[in-house]
Amino acid sequence: MPAEGLPAPVEAPVRLKGYLDVAAGTREEINDGVVYRDAQHQYLPIYVRCEKPMKITYEERLFSREEVEALKIDTRICRPVAEDGYGCLFERPQPIEGACTFVAADAKYVATSGEEHNISLGGRIERGEQLSYKITVDRFGFR
């Protein structure tokens, strides 16, 4: 824990690689209900980049000695507070302002028949009010 207090917020550019969970299966309507059979999941690699950097702020969280030991928190980021507690420094990412783009390029999708197809997908993620997000697909190619 820095002696001078909490560090100032910092900016971190957002460039991420993640995976899009794509589910496929057979949909059947039975007795006013829907059943999915032979469901399979695939994870397509996607790359995300945001227009503006993410802001990282710092906060102090309070823990008892037992919690610090159980959670295996590095006590170099903590300071003793009260008789049996610690104040520990944690990073806290703030919601991203502005829009981000995502792309899945040169990914392989395996159909339920076992046939392999190339797929490319791209779009935007925009933050709405109260931490809601709107996802728009701008481009989709399946061959």
PDB file of C-alpha atoms in Angstrom:
ATOM      1  CA  MET A   1       0.000   0.000   0.000  1.00  0.00           C
ATOM      2  CA  PRO A   2       1.596   3.299  -1.035  1.00  0.00           C
ATOM      3  CA  ALA A   3       2.345   5.565   1.945  1.00  0.00           C
ATOM      4  CA  GLU A   4       0.955   8.596   0.077  1.00  0.00           C
ATOM      5  CA  GLY A   5      -2.492   7.052  -0.371  1.00  0.00           C
ATOM      6  CA  LEU A   6      -4.368   5.644  -3.329  1.00  0.00           C
ATOM      7  CA  PRO A   7      -2.697   5.984  -6.751  1.00  0.00           C
ATOM      8  CA  ALA A   8      -4.256   8.279  -9.345  1.00  0.00           C
ATOM      9  CA  PRO A   9      -6.520   6.655 -11.971  1.00  0.00           C
ATOM     10  CA  VAL A  10      -4.759   5.410 -15.092  1.00  0.00           C
ATOM     11  CA  GLU A  11      -5.876   4.784 -18.658  1.00  0.00           C
ATOM     12  CA  ALA A  12      -5.438   1.426 -20.360  1.00  0.00           C
ATOM     13  CA  PRO A  13      -6.037   0.871 -24.084  1.00  0.00           C
ATOM     14  CA  VAL A  14      -8.557  -1.892 -24.777  1.00  0.00           C
ATOM     15  CA  ARG A  15      -7.342  -4.540 -27.195  1.00  0.00           C
ATOM     16  CA  LEU A  16      -8.713  -7.935 -26.253  1.00  0.00           C
ATOM     17  CA  LYS A  17      -8.974 -11.404 -27.659  1.00  0.00           C
ATOM     18  CA  GLY A  18     -12.054 -13.258 -26.518  1.00  0.00           C
ATOM     19  CA  TYR A  19     -14.282 -16.048 -27.660  1.00  0.00           C
ATOM     20  CA  LEU A  20     -17.844 -15.935 -28.984  1.00  0.00           C
ATOM     21  CA  ASP A  21     -19.898 -18.917 -27.826  1.00  0.00           C
ATOM     22  CA  VAL A  22     -21.879 -20.165 -30.841  1.00  0.00           C
ATOM     23  CA  ALA A  23     -24.530 -22.791 -30.128  1.00  0.00           C
ATOM     24  CA  ALA A  24     -26.226 -24.912 -32.783  1.00  0.00           C
ATOM     25  CA  GLY A  25     -28.779 -27.696 -32.590  1.00  0.00           C
ATOM     26  CA  THR A  26     -32.111 -29.022 -33.805  1.00  0.00           C
ATOM     27  CA  ARG A  27     -35.191 -27.121 -32.640  1.00  0.00           C
ATOM     28  CA  GLU A  28     -38.433 -29.067 -32.207  1.00  0.00           C
ATOM     29  CA  GLU A  29     -41.837 -27.846 -31.041  1.00  0.00           C
ATOM     30  CA  ILE A  30     -43.490 -30.434 -28.795  1.00  0.00           C
ATOM     31  CA  ASN A  31     -46.761 -29.927 -26.849  1.00  0.00           C
ATOM     32  CA  ASP A  32     -46.657 -26.104 -26.940  1.00  0.00           C
ATOM     33  CA  GLY A  33     -43.016 -26.161 -25.886  1.00  0.00           C
ATOM     34  CA  VAL A  34     -39.637 -26.099 -27.555  1.00  0.00           C
ATOM     35  CA  VAL A  35     -36.921 -28.735 -27.227  1.00  0.00           C
ATOM     36  CA  TYR A  36     -33.368 -28.403 -28.530  1.00  0.00           C
ATOM     37  CA  ARG A  37     -31.578 -31.622 -29.457  1.00  0.00           C
ATOM     38  CA  ASP A  38     -28.003 -32.358 -30.433  1.00  0.00           C
ATOM     39  CA  ALA A  39     -26.859 -28.970 -29.161  1.00  0.00           C
ATOM     40  CA  GLN A  40     -23.191 -28.217 -29.640  1.00  0.00           C
ATOM     41  CA  HIS A  41     -21.061 -25.237 -28.675  1.00  0.00           C
ATOM     42  CA  GLN A  42     -18.119 -23.756 -30.483  1.00  0.00           C
ATOM     43  CA  TYR A  43     -15.944 -20.876 -29.432  1.00  0.00           C
ATOM     44  CA  LEU A  44     -14.935 -18.544 -32.242  1.00  0.00           C
ATOM     45  CA  PRO A  45     -12.009 -16.194 -31.543  1.00  0.00           C
ATOM     46  CA  ILE A  46     -12.995 -12.508 -31.653  1.00  0.00           C
ATOM     47  CA  TYR A  47     -10.839  -9.425 -31.319  1.00  0.00           C
ATOM     48  CA  VAL A  48     -12.127  -6.287 -29.595  1.00  0.00           C
ATOM     49  CA  ARG A  49     -10.716  -2.783 -29.805  1.00  0.00           C
ATOM     50  CA  CYS A  50     -12.224   0.331 -28.232  1.00  0.00           C
ATOM     51  CA  GLU A  51     -12.110   3.946 -29.385  1.00  0.00           C
ATOM     52  CA  LYS A  52     -11.287   5.281 -25.930  1.00  0.00           C
ATOM     53  CA  PRO A  53      -9.105   3.739 -23.238  1.00  0.00           C
ATOM     54  CA  MET A  54     -10.553   2.090 -20.155  1.00  0.00           C
ATOM     55  CA  LYS A  55     -10.029   3.965 -16.899  1.00  0.00           C
ATOM     56  CA  ILE A  56      -8.663   2.024 -13.957  1.00  0.00           C
ATOM     57  CA  THR A  57      -9.243   3.483 -10.494  1.00  0.00           C
ATOM     58  CA  TYR A  58      -7.940   2.214  -7.176  1.00  0.00           C
ATOM     59  CA  GLU A  59      -9.841   1.544  -3.993  1.00  0.00           C
ATOM     60  CA  GLU A  60      -9.121   0.202  -0.555  1.00  0.00           C
ATOM     61  CA  ARG A  61     -11.166  -2.822   0.553  1.00  0.00           C
ATOM     62  CA  LEU A  62     -11.297  -3.975   4.154  1.00  0.00           C
ATOM     63  CA  PHE A  63     -10.623  -7.610   5.104  1.00  0.00           C
ATOM     64  CA  SER A  64     -10.167  -9.522   8.334  1.00  0.00           C
ATOM     65  CA  ARG A  65      -6.932 -11.431   8.949  1.00  0.00           C
ATOM     66  CA  GLU A  66      -8.820 -14.699   8.295  1.00  0.00           C
ATOM     67  CA  GLU A  67     -10.103 -13.439   4.918  1.00  0.00           C
ATOM     68  CA  VAL A  68      -6.623 -12.313   3.857  1.00  0.00           C
ATOM     69  CA  GLU A  69      -5.236 -15.756   4.695  1.00  0.00           C
ATOM     70  CA  ALA A  70      -8.140 -17.685   3.125  1.00  0.00           C
ATOM     71  CA  LEU A  71      -8.105 -15.603  -0.085  1.00  0.00           C
ATOM     72  CA  LYS A  72      -4.270 -15.620  -0.172  1.00  0.00           C
ATOM     73  CA  ILE A  73      -4.125 -11.857  -0.673  1.00  0.00           C
ATOM     74  CA  ASP A  74      -0.597 -10.534  -1.071  1.00  0.00           C
ATOM     75  CA  THR A  75      -0.134  -8.438   2.087  1.00  0.00           C
ATOM     76  CA  ARG A  76       2.374  -6.168   0.279  1.00  0.00           C
ATOM     77  CA  ILE A  77      -0.718  -4.378  -1.125  1.00  0.00           C
ATOM     78  CA  CYS A  78      -2.313  -4.099   2.344  1.00  0.00           C
ATOM     79  CA  ARG A  79      -1.925  -2.041   5.486  1.00  0.00           C
ATOM     80  CA  PRO A  80      -3.089  -2.955   8.983  1.00  0.00           C
ATOM     81  CA  VAL A  81      -6.339  -1.289  10.058  1.00  0.00           C
ATOM     82  CA  ALA A  82      -8.205  -1.839  13.310  1.00  0.00           C
ATOM     83  CA  GLU A  83      -7.015  -4.643  15.590  1.00  0.00           C
ATOM     84  CA  ASP A  84      -7.480  -7.637  13.305  1.00  0.00           C
ATOM     85  CA  GLY A  85      -7.976  -6.242   9.830  1.00  0.00           C
ATOM     86  CA  TYR A  86      -6.315  -5.033   6.674  1.00  0.00           C
ATOM     87  CA  GLY A  87      -7.057  -2.382   4.085  1.00  0.00           C
ATOM     88  CA  CYS A  88      -5.941  -3.770   0.725  1.00  0.00           C
ATOM     89  CA  LEU A  89      -5.407  -1.943  -2.559  1.00  0.00           C
ATOM     90  CA  PHE A  90      -7.509  -3.135  -5.502  1.00  0.00           C
ATOM     91  CA  GLU A  91      -7.794  -2.015  -9.115  1.00  0.00           C
ATOM     92  CA  ARG A  92     -11.309  -1.244 -10.312  1.00  0.00           C
ATOM     93  CA  PRO A  93     -12.015  -0.976 -14.068  1.00  0.00           C
ATOM     94  CA  GLN A  94     -14.589   1.667 -14.924  1.00  0.00           C
ATOM     95  CA  PRO A  95     -17.265   1.168 -17.623  1.00  0.00           C
ATOM     96  CA  ILE A  96     -15.888   1.911 -21.071  1.00  0.00           C
ATOM     97  CA  GLU A  97     -17.006   5.176 -22.637  1.00  0.00           C
ATOM     98  CA  GLY A  98     -17.649   5.294 -26.382  1.00  0.00           C
ATOM     99  CA  ALA A  99     -17.838   2.370 -28.773  1.00  0.00           C
ATOM    100  CA  CYS A 100     -15.783  -0.742 -29.367  1.00  0.00           C
ATOM    101  CA  THR A 101     -15.477  -2.797 -32.529  1.00  0.00           C
ATOM    102  CA  PHE A 102     -15.206  -6.558 -32.711  1.00  0.00           C
ATOM    103  CA  VAL A 103     -14.192  -8.892 -35.488  1.00  0.00           C
ATOM    104  CA  ALA A 104     -14.023 -12.652 -35.941  1.00  0.00           C
ATOM    105  CA  ALA A 105     -11.882 -13.179 -39.020  1.00  0.00           C
ATOM    106  CA  ASP A 106     -10.671 -16.410 -40.572  1.00  0.00           C
ATOM    107  CA  ALA A 107     -12.549 -18.449 -37.970  1.00  0.00           C
ATOM    108  CA  LYS A 108     -13.676 -22.006 -38.674  1.00  0.00           C
ATOM    109  CA  TYR A 109     -17.233 -23.120 -37.912  1.00  0.00           C
ATOM    110  CA  VAL A 110     -18.109 -26.820 -37.879  1.00  0.00           C
ATOM    111  CA  ALA A 111     -21.699 -27.578 -38.973  1.00  0.00           C
ATOM    112  CA  THR A 112     -23.726 -30.312 -37.297  1.00  0.00           C
ATOM    113  CA  SER A 113     -22.977 -32.440 -40.387  1.00  0.00           C
ATOM    114  CA  GLY A 114     -19.273 -32.191 -39.514  1.00  0.00           C
ATOM    115  CA  GLU A 115     -18.540 -29.977 -42.506  1.00  0.00           C
ATOM    116  CA  GLU A 116     -16.126 -27.105 -41.810  1.00  0.00           C
ATOM    117  CA  HIS A 117     -16.908 -23.558 -43.019  1.00  0.00           C
ATOM    118  CA  ASN A 118     -15.039 -20.261 -42.904  1.00  0.00           C
ATOM    119  CA  ILE A 119     -16.887 -17.519 -41.060  1.00  0.00           C
ATOM    120  CA  SER A 120     -16.177 -13.825 -40.603  1.00  0.00           C
ATOM    121  CA  LEU A 121     -18.168 -11.518 -38.389  1.00  0.00           C
ATOM    122  CA  GLY A 122     -17.776  -7.912 -37.319  1.00  0.00           C
ATOM    123  CA  GLY A 123     -19.665  -5.155 -35.576  1.00  0.00           C
ATOM    124  CA  ARG A 124     -19.845  -2.577 -32.815  1.00  0.00           C
ATOM    125  CA  ILE A 125     -20.542  -2.588 -29.091  1.00  0.00           C
ATOM    126  CA  GLU A 126     -21.929   0.703 -27.800  1.00  0.00           C
ATOM    127  CA  ARG A 127     -22.657   1.609 -24.214  1.00  0.00           C
ATOM    128  CA  GLY A 128     -26.179   2.734 -23.444  1.00  0.00           C
ATOM    129  CA  GLU A 129     -27.708   4.095 -20.272  1.00  0.00           C
ATOM    130  CA  GLN A 130     -27.301   2.377 -16.907  1.00  0.00           C
ATOM    131  CA  LEU A 131     -24.539   0.094 -18.194  1.00  0.00           C
ATOM    132  CA  SER A 132     -26.628  -1.459 -20.926  1.00  0.00           C
ATOM    133  CA  TYR A 133     -24.914  -2.307 -24.202  1.00  0.00           C
ATOM    134  CA  LYS A 134     -26.095  -2.399 -27.808  1.00  0.00           C
ATOM    135  CA  ILE A 135     -24.397  -4.880 -30.137  1.00  0.00           C
ATOM    136  CA  THR A 136     -24.653  -4.311 -33.896  1.00  0.00           C
ATOM    137  CA  VAL A 137     -23.416  -6.802 -36.491  1.00  0.00           C
ATOM    138  CA  ASP A 138     -22.107  -4.813 -39.471  1.00  0.00           C
ATOM    139  CA  ARG A 139     -20.676  -7.674 -41.473  1.00  0.00           C
ATOM    140  CA  PHE A 140     -21.292 -11.403 -41.673  1.00  0.00           C
ATOM    141  CA  GLY A 141     -19.808 -13.930 -44.095  1.00  0.00           C
ATOM    142  CA  PHE A 142     -20.298 -17.677 -44.112  1.00  0.00           C
ATOM    143  CA  ARG A 143     -18.748 -19.921 -46.768  1.00  0.00           C
TER     144      ARG A 143
END
